[in-house]
Amino acid sequence: MVNGGENIKNSDENYRMKYPLDVLNKRQFGYLGDIAHKYYNFPGKYDSPCFNEYPSVNGSALRTDTSYFIVMEDGQKRIMNVEDESGNVNKKVLRKIAKYRDNMRYTFKCPVNSAIKTSKSLENCLTCLKLSETDIITPIFRPIVLVDSREILNNILDRIENNYTFTEIEAFEILDVVRMFENNNHEMLEKICYALPKINIDSTEFFKLELIFGMRCVIHKYAKTVEDIKRLGEVIGLPNTKTARQFFEDKLFNEGKAEGFSEGRTGGHLEMAVKFVEKFGVDAVADASGFSRDEILKHSKK
């Protein structure tokens, strides 16, 4: 079975993905960052990914859910740190996010916007915390809508049934809709999974692949049994789907040939590799293409 990049053991005991909503958050912003940024209506414009692990002074490694660069209207470059919290946001959570913010400020020497996605009511969440006389952390909150959830789901299902062509932003909502329900999530999961193979999207093949891999995370969160996980994986087409990594490698090779680039480490292939940096990040492109980070970065500045 294709695993889309996460390590899952084959035994039933260990089959269910650990922290599937965290994995979903990482996939959404790691592979579909520009679309996710627009969908959640965050400030500025998506620019590029940045790494998410930051060693602290005492030697521990602070790891964010996801972080990336944005550019504001005035041209200022900032970092967007987005955390997905399934529990009520309290002092502990806000102090954790403040540590992430401080480490990213130190690393990149630029301002940081902190944001929290949550399915909990804001009435039960701490939305700001005074850390000192001059430092108050006030993250941007993006609650997963719980009102009108059935209407939202039925609207999606009706449009799929009527062969409506979704935009990427509209289709992106499919990854959140099951989470909008306070109970019986597994029933809503069944409906969306059986509808998903019929969806029409005005998009690239890469987006469609990532929609399937994102839905895989939702299945692991809300399916009742391992048998249900396997069955719904078959329903949405996981066994026949390439990983996003394989898709990228094929695209890099085939587009390079289509544009007349010869095989091997040519300037043409390097140009193709550079084109994918904004979407995948320099480290992933370097690993997949065989070029070094320095080669890619140097060529991208030309």
Short mmCIF file of C-alpha atoms in Angstrom, two decimals:
data_model
loop_
_atom_site.label_atom_id
_atom_site.label_comp_id
_atom_site.label_asym_id
_atom_site.label_seq_id
_atom_site.Cartn_x
_atom_site.Cartn_y
_atom_site.Cartn_z
CA MET A 1 0.00 0.00 0.00
CA VAL A 2 1.25 3.49 -0.84
CA ASN A 3 2.02 5.39 2.34
CA GLY A 4 2.53 8.91 0.98
CA GLY A 5 5.69 9.48 3.02
CA GLU A 6 4.64 8.44 6.53
CA ASN A 7 5.90 5.29 8.20
CA ILE A 8 3.07 2.92 9.11
CA LYS A 9 3.62 -0.69 10.13
CA ASN A 10 1.58 -3.37 8.42
CA SER A 11 0.35 -5.13 11.56
CA ASP A 12 -3.22 -4.21 12.52
CA GLU A 13 -2.03 -3.22 15.98
CA ASN A 14 0.15 -0.41 14.61
CA TYR A 15 -1.69 0.30 11.38
CA ARG A 16 -3.57 3.42 12.44
CA MET A 17 -1.59 6.60 11.78
CA LYS A 18 -0.29 8.38 14.85
CA TYR A 19 -1.49 12.00 15.12
CA PRO A 20 -3.26 12.02 11.72
CA LEU A 21 -4.47 15.62 12.03
CA ASP A 22 -0.90 16.79 12.62
CA VAL A 23 0.19 14.87 9.54
CA LEU A 24 -2.70 16.40 7.58
CA ASN A 25 -1.66 19.90 8.68
CA LYS A 26 1.93 19.24 7.57
CA ARG A 27 0.77 17.91 4.19
CA GLN A 28 -1.64 20.80 3.62
CA PHE A 29 0.98 23.47 4.19
CA GLY A 30 4.03 21.48 3.09
CA TYR A 31 2.76 20.43 -0.32
CA LEU A 32 -0.18 22.78 -0.94
CA GLY A 33 1.10 25.79 0.96
CA ASP A 34 -0.13 28.49 -1.41
CA ILE A 35 -3.64 27.00 -1.53
CA ALA A 36 -3.80 26.32 2.22
CA HIS A 37 -2.68 29.89 2.93
CA LYS A 38 -5.51 31.29 0.79
CA TYR A 39 -8.09 28.82 2.14
CA TYR A 40 -7.46 29.81 5.77
CA ASN A 41 -7.33 33.48 4.78
CA PHE A 42 -3.99 34.24 6.41
CA PRO A 43 -2.36 37.64 5.84
CA GLY A 44 0.11 38.36 3.07
CA LYS A 45 1.02 36.09 0.18
CA TYR A 46 2.54 32.61 0.42
CA ASP A 47 6.20 32.68 -0.57
CA SER A 48 8.07 29.45 0.21
CA PRO A 49 8.46 26.74 2.88
CA CYS A 50 10.99 26.85 5.70
CA PHE A 51 12.25 24.09 7.98
CA ASN A 52 10.27 23.31 11.12
CA GLU A 53 12.82 22.00 13.67
CA TYR A 54 14.80 24.41 15.85
CA PRO A 55 17.37 23.33 18.47
CA SER A 56 16.92 25.12 21.78
CA VAL A 57 19.70 26.37 24.06
CA ASN A 58 19.46 23.30 26.30
CA GLY A 59 19.84 20.90 23.36
CA SER A 60 16.21 19.87 22.82
CA ALA A 61 14.60 20.21 19.39
CA LEU A 62 11.46 22.33 19.12
CA ARG A 63 9.41 21.17 16.16
CA THR A 64 6.54 23.23 14.77
CA ASP A 65 3.54 21.71 13.01
CA THR A 66 4.33 23.80 9.96
CA SER A 67 6.01 27.08 9.08
CA TYR A 68 6.62 28.98 5.86
CA PHE A 69 7.56 32.40 4.52
CA ILE A 70 4.99 34.99 3.49
CA VAL A 71 5.35 38.41 1.88
CA MET A 72 3.19 41.27 3.13
CA GLU A 73 1.69 43.98 0.91
CA ASP A 74 4.50 46.38 1.85
CA GLY A 75 7.08 43.81 0.70
CA GLN A 76 8.11 42.75 4.21
CA LYS A 77 9.03 39.08 4.51
CA ARG A 78 7.64 37.25 7.52
CA ILE A 79 7.22 33.69 8.76
CA MET A 80 3.82 32.05 9.23
CA ASN A 81 3.72 29.36 11.93
CA VAL A 82 0.50 27.32 11.89
CA GLU A 83 -0.29 24.89 14.71
CA ASP A 84 -3.21 22.45 14.74
CA GLU A 85 -4.63 21.97 18.25
CA SER A 86 -7.25 19.31 18.93
CA GLY A 87 -7.63 20.26 22.61
CA ASN A 88 -8.58 23.54 24.27
CA VAL A 89 -5.89 26.18 23.85
CA ASN A 90 -4.46 27.11 27.26
CA LYS A 91 -1.40 28.77 28.77
CA LYS A 92 0.76 25.74 28.03
CA VAL A 93 -0.13 25.84 24.34
CA LEU A 94 0.48 29.58 24.02
CA ARG A 95 3.84 29.33 25.81
CA LYS A 96 4.83 26.53 23.41
CA ILE A 97 3.91 28.68 20.41
CA ALA A 98 5.83 31.63 21.91
CA LYS A 99 8.94 29.42 22.06
CA TYR A 100 8.48 28.49 18.41
CA ARG A 101 8.13 32.17 17.55
CA ASP A 102 11.28 33.15 19.44
CA ASN A 103 13.36 30.39 17.83
CA MET A 104 12.21 31.33 14.34
CA ARG A 105 12.91 35.00 14.99
CA TYR A 106 16.41 34.09 16.11
CA THR A 107 16.99 31.77 13.15
CA PHE A 108 15.67 33.89 10.29
CA LYS A 109 15.96 37.43 11.75
CA CYS A 110 12.44 38.33 10.66
CA PRO A 111 8.99 38.75 12.28
CA VAL A 112 6.73 35.75 12.90
CA ASN A 113 2.94 35.42 12.64
CA SER A 114 1.58 32.67 14.89
CA ALA A 115 -1.71 30.96 14.01
CA ILE A 116 -3.81 28.17 15.50
CA LYS A 117 -6.29 25.87 13.75
CA THR A 118 -8.75 24.27 16.17
CA SER A 119 -12.11 22.53 16.20
CA LYS A 120 -12.71 23.75 19.77
CA SER A 121 -14.94 26.72 20.51
CA LEU A 122 -13.01 29.93 21.10
CA GLU A 123 -15.09 30.36 24.25
CA ASN A 124 -13.08 27.49 25.73
CA CYS A 125 -9.71 28.72 24.44
CA LEU A 126 -7.19 31.21 25.77
CA THR A 127 -6.67 33.61 22.87
CA CYS A 128 -3.84 35.77 24.26
CA LEU A 129 -1.20 35.55 26.98
CA LYS A 130 0.92 38.23 28.61
CA LEU A 131 4.45 36.84 28.73
CA SER A 132 6.05 40.03 30.01
CA GLU A 133 5.33 43.73 30.23
CA THR A 134 6.35 44.15 26.60
CA ASP A 135 5.41 40.76 25.12
CA ILE A 136 1.84 39.58 24.61
CA ILE A 137 1.26 36.66 22.28
CA THR A 138 -2.02 36.85 20.36
CA PRO A 139 -2.13 34.12 17.69
CA ILE A 140 -4.46 34.26 14.71
CA PHE A 141 -7.23 31.74 15.35
CA ARG A 142 -8.87 29.76 12.57
CA PRO A 143 -11.65 27.66 14.12
CA ILE A 144 -12.88 24.70 12.07
CA VAL A 145 -16.51 25.68 11.50
CA LEU A 146 -18.99 23.56 13.48
CA VAL A 147 -22.17 25.41 12.55
CA ASP A 148 -23.94 24.51 9.30
CA SER A 149 -21.62 21.52 8.90
CA ARG A 150 -24.33 19.29 7.43
CA GLU A 151 -25.29 21.98 4.94
CA ILE A 152 -21.64 22.35 3.91
CA LEU A 153 -21.26 18.58 3.46
CA ASN A 154 -24.51 18.24 1.49
CA ASN A 155 -23.49 21.14 -0.74
CA ILE A 156 -20.18 19.41 -1.54
CA LEU A 157 -21.90 16.09 -2.22
CA ASP A 158 -24.56 17.72 -4.43
CA ARG A 159 -21.95 19.52 -6.52
CA ILE A 160 -19.96 16.32 -7.00
CA GLU A 161 -23.10 14.43 -8.04
CA ASN A 162 -24.00 17.18 -10.53
CA ASN A 163 -20.51 17.16 -12.12
CA TYR A 164 -19.64 20.62 -10.87
CA THR A 165 -16.02 21.60 -11.50
CA PHE A 166 -14.38 22.60 -8.21
CA THR A 167 -11.62 25.17 -7.88
CA GLU A 168 -8.64 24.14 -5.75
CA ILE A 169 -9.87 26.31 -2.86
CA GLU A 170 -13.34 24.75 -3.01
CA ALA A 171 -11.94 21.21 -3.16
CA PHE A 172 -9.57 21.96 -0.27
CA GLU A 173 -12.61 22.25 2.04
CA ILE A 174 -13.17 18.51 1.63
CA LEU A 175 -10.19 17.89 3.93
CA ASP A 176 -11.90 19.85 6.74
CA VAL A 177 -15.56 18.95 6.35
CA VAL A 178 -15.56 15.68 8.36
CA ARG A 179 -13.91 17.49 11.24
CA MET A 180 -16.73 20.05 11.30
CA PHE A 181 -19.07 17.52 12.93
CA GLU A 182 -19.16 17.12 16.71
CA ASN A 183 -20.30 13.48 16.48
CA ASN A 184 -20.91 10.65 14.00
CA ASN A 185 -17.81 11.74 12.08
CA HIS A 186 -17.34 8.21 10.73
CA GLU A 187 -20.69 8.41 8.94
CA MET A 188 -19.75 11.69 7.25
CA LEU A 189 -16.37 10.17 6.35
CA GLU A 190 -18.10 7.33 4.49
CA LYS A 191 -20.15 9.80 2.44
CA ILE A 192 -17.23 11.98 1.40
CA CYS A 193 -14.93 9.04 0.62
CA TYR A 194 -17.45 7.40 -1.72
CA ALA A 195 -18.03 10.74 -3.46
CA LEU A 196 -14.37 11.70 -3.82
CA PRO A 197 -13.48 9.49 -6.85
CA LYS A 198 -16.19 11.28 -8.88
CA ILE A 199 -15.01 14.83 -8.19
CA ASN A 200 -14.04 17.17 -11.05
CA ILE A 201 -11.34 19.70 -10.16
CA ASP A 202 -9.90 22.48 -12.29
CA SER A 203 -6.38 21.71 -11.13
CA THR A 204 -3.11 19.91 -11.65
CA GLU A 205 -2.57 16.20 -11.18
CA PHE A 206 -0.35 17.03 -8.22
CA PHE A 207 -3.20 18.73 -6.33
CA LYS A 208 -5.52 15.78 -6.97
CA LEU A 209 -2.90 13.40 -5.61
CA GLU A 210 -2.43 15.50 -2.50
CA LEU A 211 -6.18 15.64 -1.95
CA ILE A 212 -6.18 11.85 -1.80
CA PHE A 213 -3.18 11.70 0.54
CA GLY A 214 -4.78 14.34 2.75
CA MET A 215 -8.02 12.36 2.85
CA ARG A 216 -5.98 9.35 3.92
CA CYS A 217 -5.12 11.26 7.11
CA VAL A 218 -8.80 12.04 7.68
CA ILE A 219 -9.63 8.35 7.27
CA HIS A 220 -7.04 7.35 9.86
CA LYS A 221 -8.51 9.88 12.29
CA TYR A 222 -12.20 9.06 11.98
CA ALA A 223 -12.60 5.51 10.63
CA LYS A 224 -13.79 3.18 13.37
CA THR A 225 -11.70 0.09 12.59
CA VAL A 226 -8.55 -0.90 10.74
CA GLU A 227 -10.77 -2.76 8.28
CA ASP A 228 -12.60 0.51 7.62
CA ILE A 229 -9.29 2.29 7.06
CA LYS A 230 -8.22 -0.27 4.48
CA ARG A 231 -11.62 -0.34 2.78
CA LEU A 232 -11.92 3.45 2.52
CA GLY A 233 -8.34 3.65 1.27
CA GLU A 234 -9.41 1.40 -1.59
CA VAL A 235 -12.51 3.53 -2.17
CA ILE A 236 -10.56 6.78 -2.65
CA GLY A 237 -7.97 5.05 -4.86
CA LEU A 238 -4.88 4.93 -2.66
CA PRO A 239 -3.48 1.62 -4.01
CA ASN A 240 -3.38 3.02 -7.56
CA THR A 241 -2.04 6.44 -6.66
CA LYS A 242 1.58 7.46 -6.94
CA THR A 243 3.23 9.21 -4.07
CA ALA A 244 3.69 12.95 -4.49
CA ARG A 245 7.43 12.31 -4.52
CA GLN A 246 7.18 9.88 -7.43
CA PHE A 247 4.93 12.31 -9.28
CA PHE A 248 7.50 15.08 -8.85
CA GLU A 249 10.37 12.90 -10.06
CA ASP A 250 8.40 11.75 -13.12
CA LYS A 251 7.35 15.30 -13.91
CA LEU A 252 10.90 16.60 -13.58
CA PHE A 253 12.21 13.91 -15.92
CA ASN A 254 9.39 13.96 -18.48
CA GLU A 255 9.09 17.74 -18.73
CA GLY A 256 12.85 17.97 -19.08
CA LYS A 257 12.76 15.57 -22.01
CA ALA A 258 9.74 17.33 -23.54
CA GLU A 259 11.65 20.60 -23.58
CA GLY A 260 14.54 18.95 -25.37
CA PHE A 261 16.91 18.52 -22.44
CA SER A 262 19.36 15.67 -22.83
CA GLU A 263 19.68 13.06 -20.10
CA GLY A 264 22.20 13.58 -17.35
CA ARG A 265 23.19 16.53 -15.19
CA THR A 266 22.62 19.23 -17.79
CA GLY A 267 21.85 22.89 -17.40
CA GLY A 268 18.35 22.12 -18.68
CA HIS A 269 17.66 19.68 -15.90
CA LEU A 270 19.01 22.18 -13.39
CA GLU A 271 16.60 24.79 -14.73
CA MET A 272 13.74 22.32 -14.31
CA ALA A 273 14.83 21.59 -10.75
CA VAL A 274 14.87 25.29 -9.91
CA LYS A 275 11.26 25.63 -11.11
CA PHE A 276 10.13 23.24 -8.38
CA VAL A 277 11.88 24.94 -5.45
CA GLU A 278 8.96 27.22 -4.57
CA LYS A 279 6.52 24.31 -4.50
CA PHE A 280 8.64 21.67 -2.73
CA GLY A 281 11.52 23.46 -1.00
CA VAL A 282 15.19 23.33 -1.92
CA ASP A 283 16.02 20.28 0.22
CA ALA A 284 13.36 18.05 -1.36
CA VAL A 285 14.31 19.17 -4.86
CA ALA A 286 18.01 18.61 -4.20
CA ASP A 287 17.33 15.11 -2.91
CA ALA A 288 15.06 14.16 -5.80
CA SER A 289 17.03 15.76 -8.64
CA GLY A 290 20.60 14.88 -7.62
CA PHE A 291 21.80 18.50 -7.70
CA SER A 292 23.29 20.02 -4.56
CA ARG A 293 21.54 22.74 -2.57
CA ASP A 294 24.30 25.16 -3.57
CA GLU A 295 23.88 24.40 -7.28
CA ILE A 296 20.13 24.93 -7.11
CA LEU A 297 20.32 28.10 -5.01
CA LYS A 298 23.06 29.59 -7.16
CA HIS A 299 21.14 28.88 -10.39
CA SER A 300 17.88 30.24 -8.94
CA LYS A 301 19.51 33.66 -8.44
CA LYS A 302 20.39 34.04 -12.11
#
